[in-house]
mmCIF file of C-alpha atoms in Angstrom:
data_model
loop_
_atom_site.group_PDB
_atom_site.id
_atom_site.type_symbol
_atom_site.label_atom_id
_atom_site.label_comp_id
_atom_site.label_asym_id
_atom_site.label_seq_id
_atom_site.Cartn_x
_atom_site.Cartn_y
_atom_site.Cartn_z
ATOM 1 C CA UNK M 19 156.812 226.962 182.997
ATOM 2 C CA UNK M 20 154.936 227.355 180.496
ATOM 3 C CA UNK M 21 150.368 226.207 179.858
ATOM 4 C CA UNK M 22 152.650 223.931 177.122
ATOM 5 C CA UNK M 23 154.885 222.753 179.147
ATOM 6 C CA UNK M 24 152.378 221.943 181.973
ATOM 7 C CA UNK M 25 150.055 219.917 179.329
ATOM 8 C CA UNK M 26 151.691 216.605 179.415
ATOM 9 C CA UNK M 27 152.493 216.750 182.498
ATOM 10 C CA UNK M 28 149.112 217.283 183.445
ATOM 11 C CA UNK M 29 147.318 215.077 181.257
ATOM 12 C CA UNK M 30 150.409 211.555 181.601
ATOM 13 C CA UNK M 31 149.206 212.097 185.754
ATOM 14 C CA UNK M 32 145.387 212.319 185.234
ATOM 15 C CA UNK M 33 146.184 209.188 183.250
ATOM 16 C CA UNK M 34 148.468 207.252 186.029
ATOM 17 C CA UNK M 35 145.293 208.203 189.070
ATOM 18 C CA UNK M 36 142.528 206.676 186.125
ATOM 19 C CA UNK M 37 145.063 204.093 185.769
ATOM 20 C CA UNK M 38 144.835 203.733 189.795
ATOM 21 C CA UNK M 39 140.914 203.866 189.141
ATOM 22 C CA UNK M 40 140.669 201.038 187.292
ATOM 23 C CA UNK M 41 143.590 199.057 188.997
ATOM 24 C CA UNK M 42 140.993 199.337 192.181
ATOM 25 C CA UNK M 43 142.269 201.006 193.513
ATOM 26 C CA UNK M 44 139.501 203.462 196.276
ATOM 27 C CA UNK M 45 139.293 207.456 194.848
ATOM 28 C CA UNK M 46 140.975 208.373 198.291
ATOM 29 C CA UNK M 47 144.005 206.869 198.188
ATOM 30 C CA UNK M 48 144.376 208.324 194.484
ATOM 31 C CA UNK M 49 143.727 211.588 195.285
ATOM 32 C CA UNK M 50 146.429 211.057 198.542
ATOM 33 C CA UNK M 51 149.676 209.739 195.520
ATOM 34 C CA UNK M 52 148.603 213.283 193.230
ATOM 35 C CA UNK M 53 151.844 214.638 194.937
ATOM 36 C CA UNK M 54 153.842 211.860 193.732
ATOM 37 C CA UNK M 55 151.674 211.628 190.594
ATOM 38 C CA UNK M 56 152.525 214.512 189.850
ATOM 39 C CA UNK M 57 156.458 214.055 190.683
ATOM 40 C CA UNK M 58 156.844 211.406 188.543
ATOM 41 C CA UNK M 59 155.185 213.134 185.788
ATOM 42 C CA UNK M 60 157.428 215.925 186.255
ATOM 43 C CA UNK M 61 160.329 215.019 186.272
ATOM 44 C CA UNK M 62 160.496 214.628 182.103
ATOM 45 C CA UNK M 63 160.882 218.651 182.798
ATOM 46 C CA UNK M 64 163.791 218.994 185.625
ATOM 47 C CA UNK M 65 167.135 218.992 184.354
ATOM 48 C CA UNK M 66 169.168 216.659 183.416
ATOM 49 C CA UNK M 67 170.377 214.572 186.154
ATOM 50 C CA UNK M 68 168.515 215.377 189.071
ATOM 51 C CA UNK M 69 164.998 214.959 186.902
ATOM 52 C CA UNK M 70 166.024 211.227 188.662
ATOM 53 C CA UNK M 71 165.646 212.595 191.388
ATOM 54 C CA UNK M 72 162.385 214.132 191.120
ATOM 55 C CA UNK M 73 161.019 210.568 189.180
ATOM 56 C CA UNK M 74 162.516 208.509 192.862
ATOM 57 C CA UNK M 75 160.867 211.249 194.870
ATOM 58 C CA UNK M 76 157.667 210.061 193.640
ATOM 59 C CA UNK M 77 157.698 206.773 193.297
ATOM 60 C CA UNK M 78 158.608 207.103 196.850
ATOM 61 C CA UNK M 79 155.689 209.534 197.908
ATOM 62 C CA UNK M 80 153.490 207.737 196.105
ATOM 63 C CA UNK M 81 154.170 204.813 198.120
ATOM 64 C CA UNK M 82 153.714 206.609 201.686
ATOM 65 C CA UNK M 83 150.790 207.081 200.483
ATOM 66 C CA UNK M 84 149.781 203.622 199.559
ATOM 67 C CA UNK M 85 151.319 202.294 202.852
ATOM 68 C CA UNK M 86 148.988 204.752 204.897
ATOM 69 C CA UNK M 87 146.306 203.360 203.582
ATOM 70 C CA UNK M 88 147.437 199.720 204.607
ATOM 71 C CA UNK M 89 146.007 196.515 203.088
ATOM 72 C CA UNK M 90 146.638 193.046 203.267
ATOM 73 C CA UNK M 91 146.822 191.565 200.266
ATOM 74 C CA UNK M 92 149.946 189.891 198.545
ATOM 75 C CA UNK M 93 149.413 192.067 195.468
ATOM 76 C CA UNK M 94 149.454 195.472 197.863
ATOM 77 C CA UNK M 95 152.532 194.382 199.360
ATOM 78 C CA UNK M 96 154.434 192.819 196.565
ATOM 79 C CA UNK M 97 153.522 197.019 194.535
ATOM 80 C CA UNK M 98 154.078 199.082 197.456
ATOM 81 C CA UNK M 99 157.287 196.613 197.618
ATOM 82 C CA UNK M 100 157.867 197.863 194.078
ATOM 83 C CA UNK M 101 157.507 201.599 194.499
ATOM 84 C CA UNK M 102 160.289 201.490 196.952
ATOM 85 C CA UNK M 103 162.756 199.638 194.747
ATOM 86 C CA UNK M 104 162.192 202.107 191.755
ATOM 87 C CA UNK M 105 162.562 204.389 193.698
ATOM 88 C CA UNK M 106 166.013 203.703 195.097
ATOM 89 C CA UNK M 107 166.874 202.232 191.257
ATOM 90 C CA UNK M 108 166.080 206.206 190.669
ATOM 91 C CA UNK M 109 168.320 207.310 193.207
ATOM 92 C CA UNK M 110 171.073 204.700 192.807
ATOM 93 C CA UNK M 111 170.552 205.980 188.641
ATOM 94 C CA UNK M 112 171.232 209.104 189.613
ATOM 95 C CA UNK M 113 174.782 208.477 191.619
ATOM 96 C CA UNK M 114 176.067 206.382 189.404
ATOM 97 C CA UNK M 115 174.911 209.416 186.563
ATOM 98 C CA UNK M 116 176.791 212.098 188.874
ATOM 99 C CA UNK M 117 180.474 209.799 188.521
ATOM 100 C CA UNK M 118 179.756 209.886 184.643
ATOM 101 C CA UNK M 119 177.953 205.707 184.479
ATOM 102 C CA UNK M 120 174.429 205.731 182.404
ATOM 103 C CA UNK M 121 174.455 201.920 182.710
ATOM 104 C CA UNK M 122 171.495 201.759 185.259
ATOM 105 C CA UNK M 123 169.485 204.842 183.784
ATOM 106 C CA UNK M 124 169.830 203.010 180.550
ATOM 107 C CA UNK M 125 168.546 199.671 181.908
ATOM 108 C CA UNK M 126 166.063 200.945 184.602
ATOM 109 C CA UNK M 127 163.121 199.374 183.184
ATOM 110 C CA UNK M 128 165.186 196.382 183.655
ATOM 111 C CA UNK M 129 165.777 196.544 187.047
ATOM 112 C CA UNK M 130 162.444 197.571 187.992
ATOM 113 C CA UNK M 131 160.873 194.679 186.102
ATOM 114 C CA UNK M 132 163.340 192.529 188.634
ATOM 115 C CA UNK M 133 162.035 194.733 192.031
ATOM 116 C CA UNK M 134 158.549 193.684 190.685
ATOM 117 C CA UNK M 135 158.894 190.479 190.224
ATOM 118 C CA UNK M 136 161.307 189.573 193.458
ATOM 119 C CA UNK M 137 158.613 191.132 195.515
ATOM 120 C CA UNK M 138 155.154 189.083 193.890
ATOM 121 C CA UNK M 139 157.646 185.811 194.705
ATOM 122 C CA UNK M 140 158.541 187.058 197.830
ATOM 123 C CA UNK M 141 154.987 188.250 198.684
ATOM 124 C CA UNK M 142 152.708 185.367 197.101
ATOM 125 C CA UNK M 143 151.249 183.474 200.124
ATOM 126 C CA UNK M 144 151.839 179.993 198.607
ATOM 127 C CA UNK M 145 155.082 180.561 197.053
ATOM 128 C CA UNK M 146 154.702 176.860 196.401
ATOM 129 C CA UNK M 147 151.635 177.424 193.562
ATOM 130 C CA UNK M 148 154.981 177.907 191.103
ATOM 131 C CA UNK M 149 153.185 177.799 188.291
ATOM 132 C CA UNK M 150 149.971 179.543 189.533
ATOM 133 C CA UNK M 151 151.998 182.379 190.274
ATOM 134 C CA UNK M 152 153.989 182.938 187.448
ATOM 135 C CA UNK M 153 150.568 181.960 184.978
ATOM 136 C CA UNK M 154 149.287 185.594 187.114
ATOM 137 C CA UNK M 155 152.610 187.275 186.839
ATOM 138 C CA UNK M 156 152.288 186.795 183.562
ATOM 139 C CA UNK M 157 148.748 188.516 183.334
ATOM 140 C CA UNK M 158 149.178 191.375 185.332
ATOM 141 C CA UNK M 159 152.950 191.779 184.106
ATOM 142 C CA UNK M 160 150.384 191.633 180.206
ATOM 143 C CA UNK M 161 148.199 194.123 181.096
ATOM 144 C CA UNK M 162 150.472 196.605 182.319
ATOM 145 C CA UNK M 163 152.193 196.454 178.645
ATOM 146 C CA UNK M 164 149.766 197.034 177.034
ATOM 147 C CA UNK M 165 149.557 200.687 179.649
ATOM 148 C CA UNK M 166 152.228 201.362 179.241
ATOM 149 C CA UNK M 167 152.929 200.891 175.234
ATOM 150 C CA UNK M 168 149.592 203.290 175.008
ATOM 151 C CA UNK M 169 151.087 205.248 177.626
ATOM 152 C CA UNK M 170 154.556 205.600 175.756
ATOM 153 C CA UNK M 171 153.147 206.230 172.370
ATOM 154 C CA UNK M 172 150.415 209.333 174.422
ATOM 155 C CA UNK M 173 153.838 210.803 176.506
ATOM 156 C CA UNK M 174 155.847 210.686 172.937
ATOM 157 C CA UNK M 175 153.390 212.438 170.497
ATOM 158 C CA UNK M 176 152.354 215.104 173.830
ATOM 159 C CA UNK M 177 157.020 215.756 174.717
ATOM 160 C CA UNK M 178 156.865 216.082 170.797
ATOM 161 C CA UNK M 179 158.836 219.309 170.678
ATOM 162 C CA UNK M 180 159.106 222.162 168.127
ATOM 163 C CA UNK M 181 161.797 221.301 165.544
ATOM 164 C CA UNK M 182 165.270 222.680 165.684
ATOM 165 C CA UNK M 183 165.184 223.075 162.377
ATOM 166 C CA UNK M 184 168.360 225.187 161.228
ATOM 167 C CA UNK M 185 168.108 228.302 161.766
ATOM 168 C CA UNK M 186 170.097 230.171 162.875
ATOM 169 C CA UNK M 187 172.762 228.148 160.405
ATOM 170 C CA UNK M 188 172.118 227.986 157.036
ATOM 171 C CA UNK M 189 169.698 231.602 156.966
ATOM 172 C CA UNK M 190 173.022 233.485 157.702
ATOM 173 C CA UNK M 191 175.089 232.326 154.605
ATOM 174 C CA UNK M 192 175.825 235.046 152.058
ATOM 175 C CA UNK M 193 174.293 233.420 148.959
ATOM 176 C CA UNK M 194 170.258 233.064 147.953
ATOM 177 C CA UNK M 195 170.882 229.915 144.580
ATOM 178 C CA UNK M 196 169.787 226.301 143.965
ATOM 179 C CA UNK M 197 173.164 224.941 146.513
ATOM 180 C CA UNK M 198 172.086 227.869 150.496
ATOM 181 C CA UNK M 199 168.708 226.178 149.707
ATOM 182 C CA UNK M 200 170.149 222.582 148.917
ATOM 183 C CA UNK M 201 172.344 223.035 152.478
ATOM 184 C CA UNK M 202 169.474 224.301 153.886
ATOM 185 C CA UNK M 203 167.526 221.189 153.532
ATOM 186 C CA UNK M 204 169.966 219.084 154.408
ATOM 187 C CA UNK M 205 170.892 220.660 157.341
ATOM 188 C CA UNK M 206 167.295 220.075 158.477
ATOM 189 C CA UNK M 207 167.918 216.732 157.908
ATOM 190 C CA UNK M 208 170.920 215.961 160.181
ATOM 191 C CA UNK M 209 169.397 218.192 163.462
ATOM 192 C CA UNK M 210 165.600 216.294 163.076
ATOM 193 C CA UNK M 211 166.556 212.677 161.969
ATOM 194 C CA UNK M 212 170.727 212.645 161.837
ATOM 195 C CA UNK M 213 170.456 211.812 158.342
ATOM 196 C CA UNK M 214 174.570 212.854 157.282
ATOM 197 C CA UNK M 215 174.512 211.758 153.631
ATOM 198 C CA UNK M 216 173.299 214.364 152.045
ATOM 199 C CA UNK M 217 174.519 216.830 154.320
ATOM 200 C CA UNK M 218 178.332 215.259 153.623
ATOM 201 C CA UNK M 219 177.523 215.295 149.748
ATOM 202 C CA UNK M 220 176.141 219.105 149.753
ATOM 203 C CA UNK M 221 179.790 220.462 151.283
ATOM 204 C CA UNK M 222 182.054 217.801 149.588
ATOM 205 C CA UNK M 223 180.676 218.571 145.876
ATOM 206 C CA UNK M 224 179.752 222.547 146.353
ATOM 207 C CA UNK M 225 183.710 222.781 148.126
ATOM 208 C CA UNK M 226 185.813 225.825 147.326
ATOM 209 C CA UNK M 227 187.138 225.064 143.540
ATOM 210 C CA UNK M 228 190.903 225.439 145.259
ATOM 211 C CA UNK M 229 190.882 223.621 147.819
ATOM 212 C CA UNK M 230 191.819 219.591 147.552
ATOM 213 C CA UNK M 231 188.469 217.060 148.979
ATOM 214 C CA UNK M 232 190.988 216.315 151.862
ATOM 215 C CA UNK M 233 190.759 219.551 152.700
ATOM 216 C CA UNK M 234 187.620 219.693 153.797
ATOM 217 C CA UNK M 235 187.161 216.389 154.599
ATOM 218 C CA UNK M 236 189.499 217.180 157.601
ATOM 219 C CA UNK M 237 186.885 219.913 158.745
ATOM 220 C CA UNK M 238 183.525 217.676 158.730
ATOM 221 C CA UNK M 239 185.197 214.811 160.270
ATOM 222 C CA UNK M 240 183.010 215.775 163.161
ATOM 223 C CA UNK M 241 180.008 214.674 161.804
ATOM 224 C CA UNK M 242 181.320 211.848 159.974
ATOM 225 C CA UNK M 243 182.033 210.435 163.592
ATOM 226 C CA UNK M 244 179.107 211.985 165.300
ATOM 227 C CA UNK M 245 177.082 208.868 166.760
ATOM 228 C CA UNK M 246 173.486 209.903 168.813
ATOM 229 C CA UNK M 247 173.162 208.301 172.140
ATOM 230 C CA UNK M 248 169.579 207.769 172.612
ATOM 231 C CA UNK M 249 169.240 204.389 175.009
ATOM 232 C CA UNK M 250 168.250 200.658 174.777
ATOM 233 C CA UNK M 251 164.973 198.773 175.017
ATOM 234 C CA UNK M 252 164.871 199.203 178.632
ATOM 235 C CA UNK M 253 165.291 202.793 178.999
ATOM 236 C CA UNK M 254 162.130 204.043 180.334
ATOM 237 C CA UNK M 255 160.274 206.399 177.792
ATOM 238 C CA UNK M 256 160.702 209.507 179.248
ATOM 239 C CA UNK M 257 164.679 209.405 179.266
ATOM 240 C CA UNK M 258 164.249 208.196 175.460
ATOM 241 C CA UNK M 259 162.527 211.358 174.237
ATOM 242 C CA UNK M 260 165.160 213.374 176.633
ATOM 243 C CA UNK M 261 167.712 211.867 174.766
ATOM 244 C CA UNK M 262 166.781 212.468 171.328
ATOM 245 C CA UNK M 263 165.954 215.760 172.600
ATOM 246 C CA UNK M 264 170.330 216.797 173.575
ATOM 247 C CA UNK M 265 170.905 214.766 170.679
ATOM 248 C CA UNK M 266 168.413 216.566 168.342
ATOM 249 C CA UNK M 267 170.195 220.352 169.848
ATOM 250 C CA UNK M 268 173.993 218.378 169.787
ATOM 251 C CA UNK M 269 173.960 217.766 165.968
ATOM 252 C CA UNK M 270 172.595 221.498 165.490
ATOM 253 C CA UNK M 271 175.759 222.570 167.899
ATOM 254 C CA UNK M 272 177.458 220.606 165.577
ATOM 255 C CA UNK M 273 176.495 221.845 162.739
ATOM 256 C CA UNK M 274 176.962 225.561 163.293
ATOM 257 C CA UNK M 275 180.380 224.621 164.415
ATOM 258 C CA UNK M 276 181.317 222.753 161.088
ATOM 259 C CA UNK M 277 179.803 225.205 158.917
ATOM 260 C CA UNK M 278 181.706 228.514 160.843
ATOM 261 C CA UNK M 279 185.530 225.990 160.252
ATOM 262 C CA UNK M 280 184.099 226.124 156.339
ATOM 263 C CA UNK M 281 183.187 230.036 156.623
ATOM 264 C CA UNK M 282 186.502 230.648 157.918
ATOM 265 C CA UNK M 283 188.312 228.785 154.344
ATOM 266 C CA UNK M 284 186.254 230.747 152.339
ATOM 267 C CA UNK M 285 183.682 227.410 151.760
ATOM 268 C CA UNK M 286 180.396 226.296 152.849
ATOM 269 C CA UNK M 287 178.235 228.240 151.287
ATOM 270 C CA UNK M 288 179.602 231.359 150.812
ATOM 271 C CA UNK M 289 181.684 232.757 148.654
ATOM 272 C CA UNK M 290 182.933 229.915 146.974
ATOM 273 C CA UNK M 291 185.755 230.869 144.678
#
């Protein structure tokens, strides 16, 4: 693994360790939890869908470290329960993903939140004090949400890879006129942002003169019907980043296939009659 790939993991793990210290965990506990924290952060670089197993293993090691140091407060017990629950959520998500079902991984944050709520309500010492426990949970949840929002923003910036661009696609065409330049920009817009409009206009407006539009439309139909799967609001940030990366790779392959088909028909910016 290159240094550029290790840096985001190190920063994320360091941020998690600092957060634990701020929440009142002792330095010895934080040090013992580092293997789990590193696994949790390193899941972003693991291949799919084994990254779910790695993430779950990280939470299991984190829970084991917390358990080894012991604790008596209801918050400690609820947190420990949530860590074990989270490990189970990711492992179950891996099992389902391996069998073609990605519903749980896309809604993992919701499943984890349910576990945290169940743990807090179960371990709270006075179960009759509903208002009190709900208020405390809202405060803790707000703090966690703020920390998660900040970490998500930092994470997305750290893992923002070099754009895939259109290298090897548009530049493979021999034409050097204005159309080739417009085509390359349209390809880049599609690959990087998923913008189909400019690419379709460029291809259709510059089709071979002896080809009717419906012939070219049939070739580019894959682009028209292409839809990206980027997860949802309950999808963990590290997974959304992976979804975006995979979506860019799929778009690059797709436009390469389409332009290859057009070149075979004498179009797509190559030797227009």
